[in-house]
Short mmCIF file of N, CA and C in Angstrom, two decimals:
data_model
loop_
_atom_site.label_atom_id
_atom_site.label_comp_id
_atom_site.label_asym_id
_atom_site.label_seq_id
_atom_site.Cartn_x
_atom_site.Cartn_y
_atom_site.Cartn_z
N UNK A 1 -41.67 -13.56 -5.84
CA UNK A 1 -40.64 -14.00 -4.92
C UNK A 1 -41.26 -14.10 -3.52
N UNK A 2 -40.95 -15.46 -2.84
CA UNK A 2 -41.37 -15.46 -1.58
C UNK A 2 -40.66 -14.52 0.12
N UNK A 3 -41.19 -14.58 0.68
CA UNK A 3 -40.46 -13.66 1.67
C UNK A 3 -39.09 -14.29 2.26
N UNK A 4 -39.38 -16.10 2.29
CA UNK A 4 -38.21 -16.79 2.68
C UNK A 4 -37.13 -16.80 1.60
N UNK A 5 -37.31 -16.55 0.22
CA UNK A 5 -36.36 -16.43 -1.03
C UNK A 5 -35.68 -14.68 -0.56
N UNK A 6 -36.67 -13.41 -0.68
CA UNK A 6 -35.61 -12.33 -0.33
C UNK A 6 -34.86 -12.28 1.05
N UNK A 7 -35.43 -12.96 2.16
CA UNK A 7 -34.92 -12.74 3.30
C UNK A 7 -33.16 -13.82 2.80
N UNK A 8 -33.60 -14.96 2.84
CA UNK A 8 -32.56 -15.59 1.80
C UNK A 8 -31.43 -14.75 1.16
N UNK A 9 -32.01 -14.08 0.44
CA UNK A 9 -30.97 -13.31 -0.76
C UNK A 9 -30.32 -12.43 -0.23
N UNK A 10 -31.59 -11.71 0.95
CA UNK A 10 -30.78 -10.93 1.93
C UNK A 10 -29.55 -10.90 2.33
N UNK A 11 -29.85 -12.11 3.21
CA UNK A 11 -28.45 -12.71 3.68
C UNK A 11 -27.52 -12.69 3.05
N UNK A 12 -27.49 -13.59 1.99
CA UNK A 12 -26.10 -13.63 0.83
C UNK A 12 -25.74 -12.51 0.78
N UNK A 13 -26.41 -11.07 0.54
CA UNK A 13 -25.39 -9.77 -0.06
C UNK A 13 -24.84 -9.34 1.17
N UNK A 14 -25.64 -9.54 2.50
CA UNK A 14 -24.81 -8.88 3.64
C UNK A 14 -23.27 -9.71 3.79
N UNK A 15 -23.67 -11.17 3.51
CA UNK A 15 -22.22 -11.78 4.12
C UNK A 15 -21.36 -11.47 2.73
N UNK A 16 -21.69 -10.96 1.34
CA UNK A 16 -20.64 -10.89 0.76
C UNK A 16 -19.99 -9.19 1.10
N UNK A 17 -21.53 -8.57 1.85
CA UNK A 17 -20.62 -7.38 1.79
C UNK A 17 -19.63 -7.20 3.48
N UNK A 18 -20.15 -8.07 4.26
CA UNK A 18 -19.37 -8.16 5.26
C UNK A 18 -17.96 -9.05 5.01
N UNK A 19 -17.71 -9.74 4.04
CA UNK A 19 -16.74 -10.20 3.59
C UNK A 19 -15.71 -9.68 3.18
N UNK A 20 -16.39 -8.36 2.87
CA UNK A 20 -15.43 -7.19 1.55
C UNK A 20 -14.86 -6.67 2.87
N UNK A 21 -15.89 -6.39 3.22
CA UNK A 21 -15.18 -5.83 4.88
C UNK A 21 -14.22 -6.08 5.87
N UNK A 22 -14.20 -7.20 5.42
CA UNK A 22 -13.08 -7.65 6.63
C UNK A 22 -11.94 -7.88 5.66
N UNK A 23 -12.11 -7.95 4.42
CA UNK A 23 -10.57 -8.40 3.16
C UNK A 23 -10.06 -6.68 3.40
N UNK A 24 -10.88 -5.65 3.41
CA UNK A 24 -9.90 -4.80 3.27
C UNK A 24 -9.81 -4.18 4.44
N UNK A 25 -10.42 -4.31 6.47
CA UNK A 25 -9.67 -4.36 6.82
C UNK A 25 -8.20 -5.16 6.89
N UNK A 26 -8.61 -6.27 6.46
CA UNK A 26 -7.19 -7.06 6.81
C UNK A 26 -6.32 -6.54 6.39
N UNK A 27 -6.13 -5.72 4.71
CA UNK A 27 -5.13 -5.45 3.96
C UNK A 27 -4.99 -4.17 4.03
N UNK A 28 -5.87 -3.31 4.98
CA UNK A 28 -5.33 -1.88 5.99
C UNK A 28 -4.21 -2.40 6.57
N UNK A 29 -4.74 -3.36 7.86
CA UNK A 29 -3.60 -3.88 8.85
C UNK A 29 -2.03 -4.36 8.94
N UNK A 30 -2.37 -5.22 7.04
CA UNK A 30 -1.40 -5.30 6.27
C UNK A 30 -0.10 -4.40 6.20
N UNK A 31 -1.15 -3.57 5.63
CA UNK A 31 -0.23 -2.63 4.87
C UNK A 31 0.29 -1.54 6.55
N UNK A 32 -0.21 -1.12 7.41
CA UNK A 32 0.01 -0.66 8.68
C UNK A 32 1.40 -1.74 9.12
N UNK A 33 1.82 -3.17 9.32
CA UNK A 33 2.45 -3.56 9.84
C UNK A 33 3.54 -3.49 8.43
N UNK A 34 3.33 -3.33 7.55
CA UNK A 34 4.61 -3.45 6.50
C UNK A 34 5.33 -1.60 6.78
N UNK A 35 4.70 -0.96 7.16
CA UNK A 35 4.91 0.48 6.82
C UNK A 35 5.77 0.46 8.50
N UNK A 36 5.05 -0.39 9.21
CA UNK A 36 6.01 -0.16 10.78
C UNK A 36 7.53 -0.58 10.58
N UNK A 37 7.33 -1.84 10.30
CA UNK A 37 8.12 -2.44 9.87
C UNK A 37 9.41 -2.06 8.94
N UNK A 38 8.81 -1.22 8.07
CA UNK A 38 10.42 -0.63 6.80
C UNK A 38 10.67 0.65 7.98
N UNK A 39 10.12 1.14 8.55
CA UNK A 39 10.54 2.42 9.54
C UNK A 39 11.03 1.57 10.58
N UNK A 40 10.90 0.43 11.49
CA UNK A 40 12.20 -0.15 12.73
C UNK A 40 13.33 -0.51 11.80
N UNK A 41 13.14 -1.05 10.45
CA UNK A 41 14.40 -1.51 9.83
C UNK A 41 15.20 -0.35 9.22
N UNK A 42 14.31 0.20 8.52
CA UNK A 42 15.38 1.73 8.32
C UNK A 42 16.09 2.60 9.41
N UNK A 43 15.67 2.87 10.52
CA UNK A 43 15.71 3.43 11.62
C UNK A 43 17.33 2.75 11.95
N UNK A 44 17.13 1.33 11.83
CA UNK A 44 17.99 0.85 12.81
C UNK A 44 19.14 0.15 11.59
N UNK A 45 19.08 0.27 10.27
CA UNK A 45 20.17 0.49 9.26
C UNK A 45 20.82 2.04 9.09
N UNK A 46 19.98 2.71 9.20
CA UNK A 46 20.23 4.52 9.44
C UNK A 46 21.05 4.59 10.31
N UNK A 47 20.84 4.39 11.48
CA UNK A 47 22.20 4.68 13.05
C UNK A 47 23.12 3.75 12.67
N UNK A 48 23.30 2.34 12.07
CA UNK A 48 24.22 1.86 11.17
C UNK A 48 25.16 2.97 10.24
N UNK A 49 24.75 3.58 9.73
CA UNK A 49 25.19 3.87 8.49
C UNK A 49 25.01 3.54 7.16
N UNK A 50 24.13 2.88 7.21
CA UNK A 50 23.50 1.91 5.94
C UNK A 50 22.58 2.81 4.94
N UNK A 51 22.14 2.42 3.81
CA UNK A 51 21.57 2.76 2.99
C UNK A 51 20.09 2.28 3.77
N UNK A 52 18.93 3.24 3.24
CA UNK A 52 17.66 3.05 3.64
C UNK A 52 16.71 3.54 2.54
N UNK A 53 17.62 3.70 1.06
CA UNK A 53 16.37 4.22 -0.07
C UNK A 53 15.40 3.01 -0.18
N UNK A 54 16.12 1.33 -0.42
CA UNK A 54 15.18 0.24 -0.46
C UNK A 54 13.92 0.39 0.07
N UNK A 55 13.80 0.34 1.77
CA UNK A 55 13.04 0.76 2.43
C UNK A 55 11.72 1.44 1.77
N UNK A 56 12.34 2.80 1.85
CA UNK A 56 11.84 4.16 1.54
C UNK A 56 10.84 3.42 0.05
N UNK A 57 11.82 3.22 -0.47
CA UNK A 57 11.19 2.84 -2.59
C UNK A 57 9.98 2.09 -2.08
N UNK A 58 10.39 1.19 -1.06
CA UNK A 58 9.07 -0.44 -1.14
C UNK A 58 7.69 0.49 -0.26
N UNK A 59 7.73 1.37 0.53
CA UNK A 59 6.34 2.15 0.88
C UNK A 59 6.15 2.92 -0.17
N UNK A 60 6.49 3.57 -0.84
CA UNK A 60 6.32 4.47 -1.68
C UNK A 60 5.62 4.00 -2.87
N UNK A 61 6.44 2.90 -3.17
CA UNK A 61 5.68 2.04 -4.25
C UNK A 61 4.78 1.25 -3.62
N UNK A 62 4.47 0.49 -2.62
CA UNK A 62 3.35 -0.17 -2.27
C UNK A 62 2.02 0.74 -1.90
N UNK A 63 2.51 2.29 -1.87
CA UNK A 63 0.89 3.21 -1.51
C UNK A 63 1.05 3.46 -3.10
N UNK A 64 1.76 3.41 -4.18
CA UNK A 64 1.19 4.05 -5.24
C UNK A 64 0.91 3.14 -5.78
N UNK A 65 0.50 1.55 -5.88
CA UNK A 65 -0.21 0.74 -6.66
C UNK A 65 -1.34 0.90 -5.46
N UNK A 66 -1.67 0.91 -4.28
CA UNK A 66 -2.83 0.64 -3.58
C UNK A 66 -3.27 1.87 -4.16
N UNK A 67 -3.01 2.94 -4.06
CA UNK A 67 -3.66 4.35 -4.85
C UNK A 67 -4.40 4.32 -6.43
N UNK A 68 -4.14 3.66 -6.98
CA UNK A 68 -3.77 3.43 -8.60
C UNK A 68 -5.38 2.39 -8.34
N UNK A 69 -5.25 1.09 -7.76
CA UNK A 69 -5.86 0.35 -7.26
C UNK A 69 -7.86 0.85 -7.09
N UNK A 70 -6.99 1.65 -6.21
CA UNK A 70 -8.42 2.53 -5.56
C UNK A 70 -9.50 3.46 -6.75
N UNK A 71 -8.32 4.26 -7.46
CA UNK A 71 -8.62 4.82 -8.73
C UNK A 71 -9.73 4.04 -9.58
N UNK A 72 -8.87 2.82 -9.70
CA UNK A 72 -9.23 1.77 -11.00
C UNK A 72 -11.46 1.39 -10.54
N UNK A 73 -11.32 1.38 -8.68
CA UNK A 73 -12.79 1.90 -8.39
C UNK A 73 -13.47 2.16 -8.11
N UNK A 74 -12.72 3.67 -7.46
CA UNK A 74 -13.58 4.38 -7.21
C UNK A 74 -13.99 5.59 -8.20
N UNK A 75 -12.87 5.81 -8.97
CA UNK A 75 -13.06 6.58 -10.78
C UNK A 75 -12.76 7.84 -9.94
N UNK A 76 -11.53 8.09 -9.15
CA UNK A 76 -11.59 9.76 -8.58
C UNK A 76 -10.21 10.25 -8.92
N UNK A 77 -9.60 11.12 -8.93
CA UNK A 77 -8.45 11.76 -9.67
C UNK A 77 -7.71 11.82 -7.79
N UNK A 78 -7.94 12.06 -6.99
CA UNK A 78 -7.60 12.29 -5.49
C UNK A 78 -6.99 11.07 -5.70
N UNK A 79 -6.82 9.81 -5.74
CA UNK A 79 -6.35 8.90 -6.03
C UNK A 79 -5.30 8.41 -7.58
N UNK A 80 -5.45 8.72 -8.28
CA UNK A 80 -4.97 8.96 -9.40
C UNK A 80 -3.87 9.92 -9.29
N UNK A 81 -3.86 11.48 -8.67
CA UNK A 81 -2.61 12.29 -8.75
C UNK A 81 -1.87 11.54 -7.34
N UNK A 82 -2.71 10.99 -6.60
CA UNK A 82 -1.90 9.90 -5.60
C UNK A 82 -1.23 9.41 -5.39
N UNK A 83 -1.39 8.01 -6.55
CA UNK A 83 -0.29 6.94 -6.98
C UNK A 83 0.33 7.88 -7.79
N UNK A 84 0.19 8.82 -8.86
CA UNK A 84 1.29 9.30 -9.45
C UNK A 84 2.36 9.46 -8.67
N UNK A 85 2.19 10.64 -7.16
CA UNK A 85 2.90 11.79 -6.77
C UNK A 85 4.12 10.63 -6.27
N UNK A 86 3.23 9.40 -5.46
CA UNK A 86 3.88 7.81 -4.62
C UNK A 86 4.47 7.16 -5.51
N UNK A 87 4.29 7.16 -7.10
CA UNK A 87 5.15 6.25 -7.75
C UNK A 87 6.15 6.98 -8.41
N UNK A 88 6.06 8.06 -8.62
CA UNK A 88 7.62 9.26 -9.11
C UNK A 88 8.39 9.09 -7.31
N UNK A 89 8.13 9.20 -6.47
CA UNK A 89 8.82 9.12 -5.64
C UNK A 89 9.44 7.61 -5.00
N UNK A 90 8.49 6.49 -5.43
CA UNK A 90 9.44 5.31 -5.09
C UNK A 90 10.13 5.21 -6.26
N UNK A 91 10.04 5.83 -7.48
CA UNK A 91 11.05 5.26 -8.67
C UNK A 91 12.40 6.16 -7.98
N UNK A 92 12.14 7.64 -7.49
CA UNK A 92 13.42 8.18 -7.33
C UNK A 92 13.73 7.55 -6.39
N UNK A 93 13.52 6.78 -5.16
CA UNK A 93 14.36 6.30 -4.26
C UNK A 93 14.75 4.93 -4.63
N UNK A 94 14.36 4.37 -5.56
CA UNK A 94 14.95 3.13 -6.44
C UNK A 94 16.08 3.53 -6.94
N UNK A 95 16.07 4.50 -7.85
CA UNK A 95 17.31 4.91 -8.41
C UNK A 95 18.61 5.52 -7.36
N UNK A 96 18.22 6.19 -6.38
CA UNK A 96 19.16 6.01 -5.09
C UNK A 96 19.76 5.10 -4.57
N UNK A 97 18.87 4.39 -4.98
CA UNK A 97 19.36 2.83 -4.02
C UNK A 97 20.31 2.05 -4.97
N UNK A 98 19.84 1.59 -6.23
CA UNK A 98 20.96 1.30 -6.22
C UNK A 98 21.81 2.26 -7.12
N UNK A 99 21.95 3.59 -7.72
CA UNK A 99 22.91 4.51 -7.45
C UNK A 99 24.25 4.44 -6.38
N UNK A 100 23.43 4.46 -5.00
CA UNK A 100 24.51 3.94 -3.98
C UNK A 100 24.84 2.59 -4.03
N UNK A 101 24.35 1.48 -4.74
CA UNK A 101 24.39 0.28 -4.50
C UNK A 101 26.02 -0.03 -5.47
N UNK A 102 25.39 0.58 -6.78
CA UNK A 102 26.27 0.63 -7.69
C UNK A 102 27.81 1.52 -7.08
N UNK A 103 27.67 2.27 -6.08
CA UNK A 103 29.11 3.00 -6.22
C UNK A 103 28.85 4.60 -7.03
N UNK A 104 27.57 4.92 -8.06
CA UNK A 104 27.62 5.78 -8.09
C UNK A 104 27.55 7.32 -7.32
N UNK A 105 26.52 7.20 -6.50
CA UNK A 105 26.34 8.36 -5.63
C UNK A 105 26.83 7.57 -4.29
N UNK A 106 27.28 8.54 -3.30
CA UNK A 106 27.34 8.14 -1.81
C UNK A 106 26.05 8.97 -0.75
N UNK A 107 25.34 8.90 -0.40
CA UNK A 107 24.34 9.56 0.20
C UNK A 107 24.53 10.50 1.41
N UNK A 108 26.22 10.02 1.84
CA UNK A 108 25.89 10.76 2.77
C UNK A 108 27.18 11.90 2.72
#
């Protein structure tokens, strides 16, 4: 292999790994403005009087597939009892939601 072929090849792995880099900052930032976001809308359905499990369910469940996600590779259980602990807890605020939705429970 010539020096202009590895310097070459070089290149390619940095820009794919600077690529990776910037996909999952972006989908940090993502996930940072979705998480602001269900907290001004809950916040401000809450002093309403409104129901806010929806909310609550859609972070809960969106960190326990990114957890699950992470698992799938980085192969670590810290992630794995993760998404568990995040997806038993957005299923129970699903079932709150519509519990209250339905008329069964009142929350407050």
């Amino acid at each position: 292999m010539k020096k202009e072929e590895i310097l070459e090849k070089a290149r390619a792995e940095q820009s794919d790994e600077m690529e990776q880099h910037f996909n999952d900052k972006s989908m940090l930032w993502i996930i940072v403005a979705l998480i602001v976001c269900c907290i001004v809308f809950s916040f401000t359905r809450f002093v309403q009087g409104r129901s806010v499990w929806d909310h609550v369910a859609t972070i809960n469940l969106a960190i326990s597939v990114g957890s699950f996600y992470r698992c799938s590779k980085v192969k670590s259980y810290l992630y794995f009892f993760q998404g568990i602990a995040f997806g038993i807890a957005g299923v129970m605020f699903t079932l709150l939601y519509f519990a209250e939705f339905f008329g069964v429970w009142n929350g407050r």
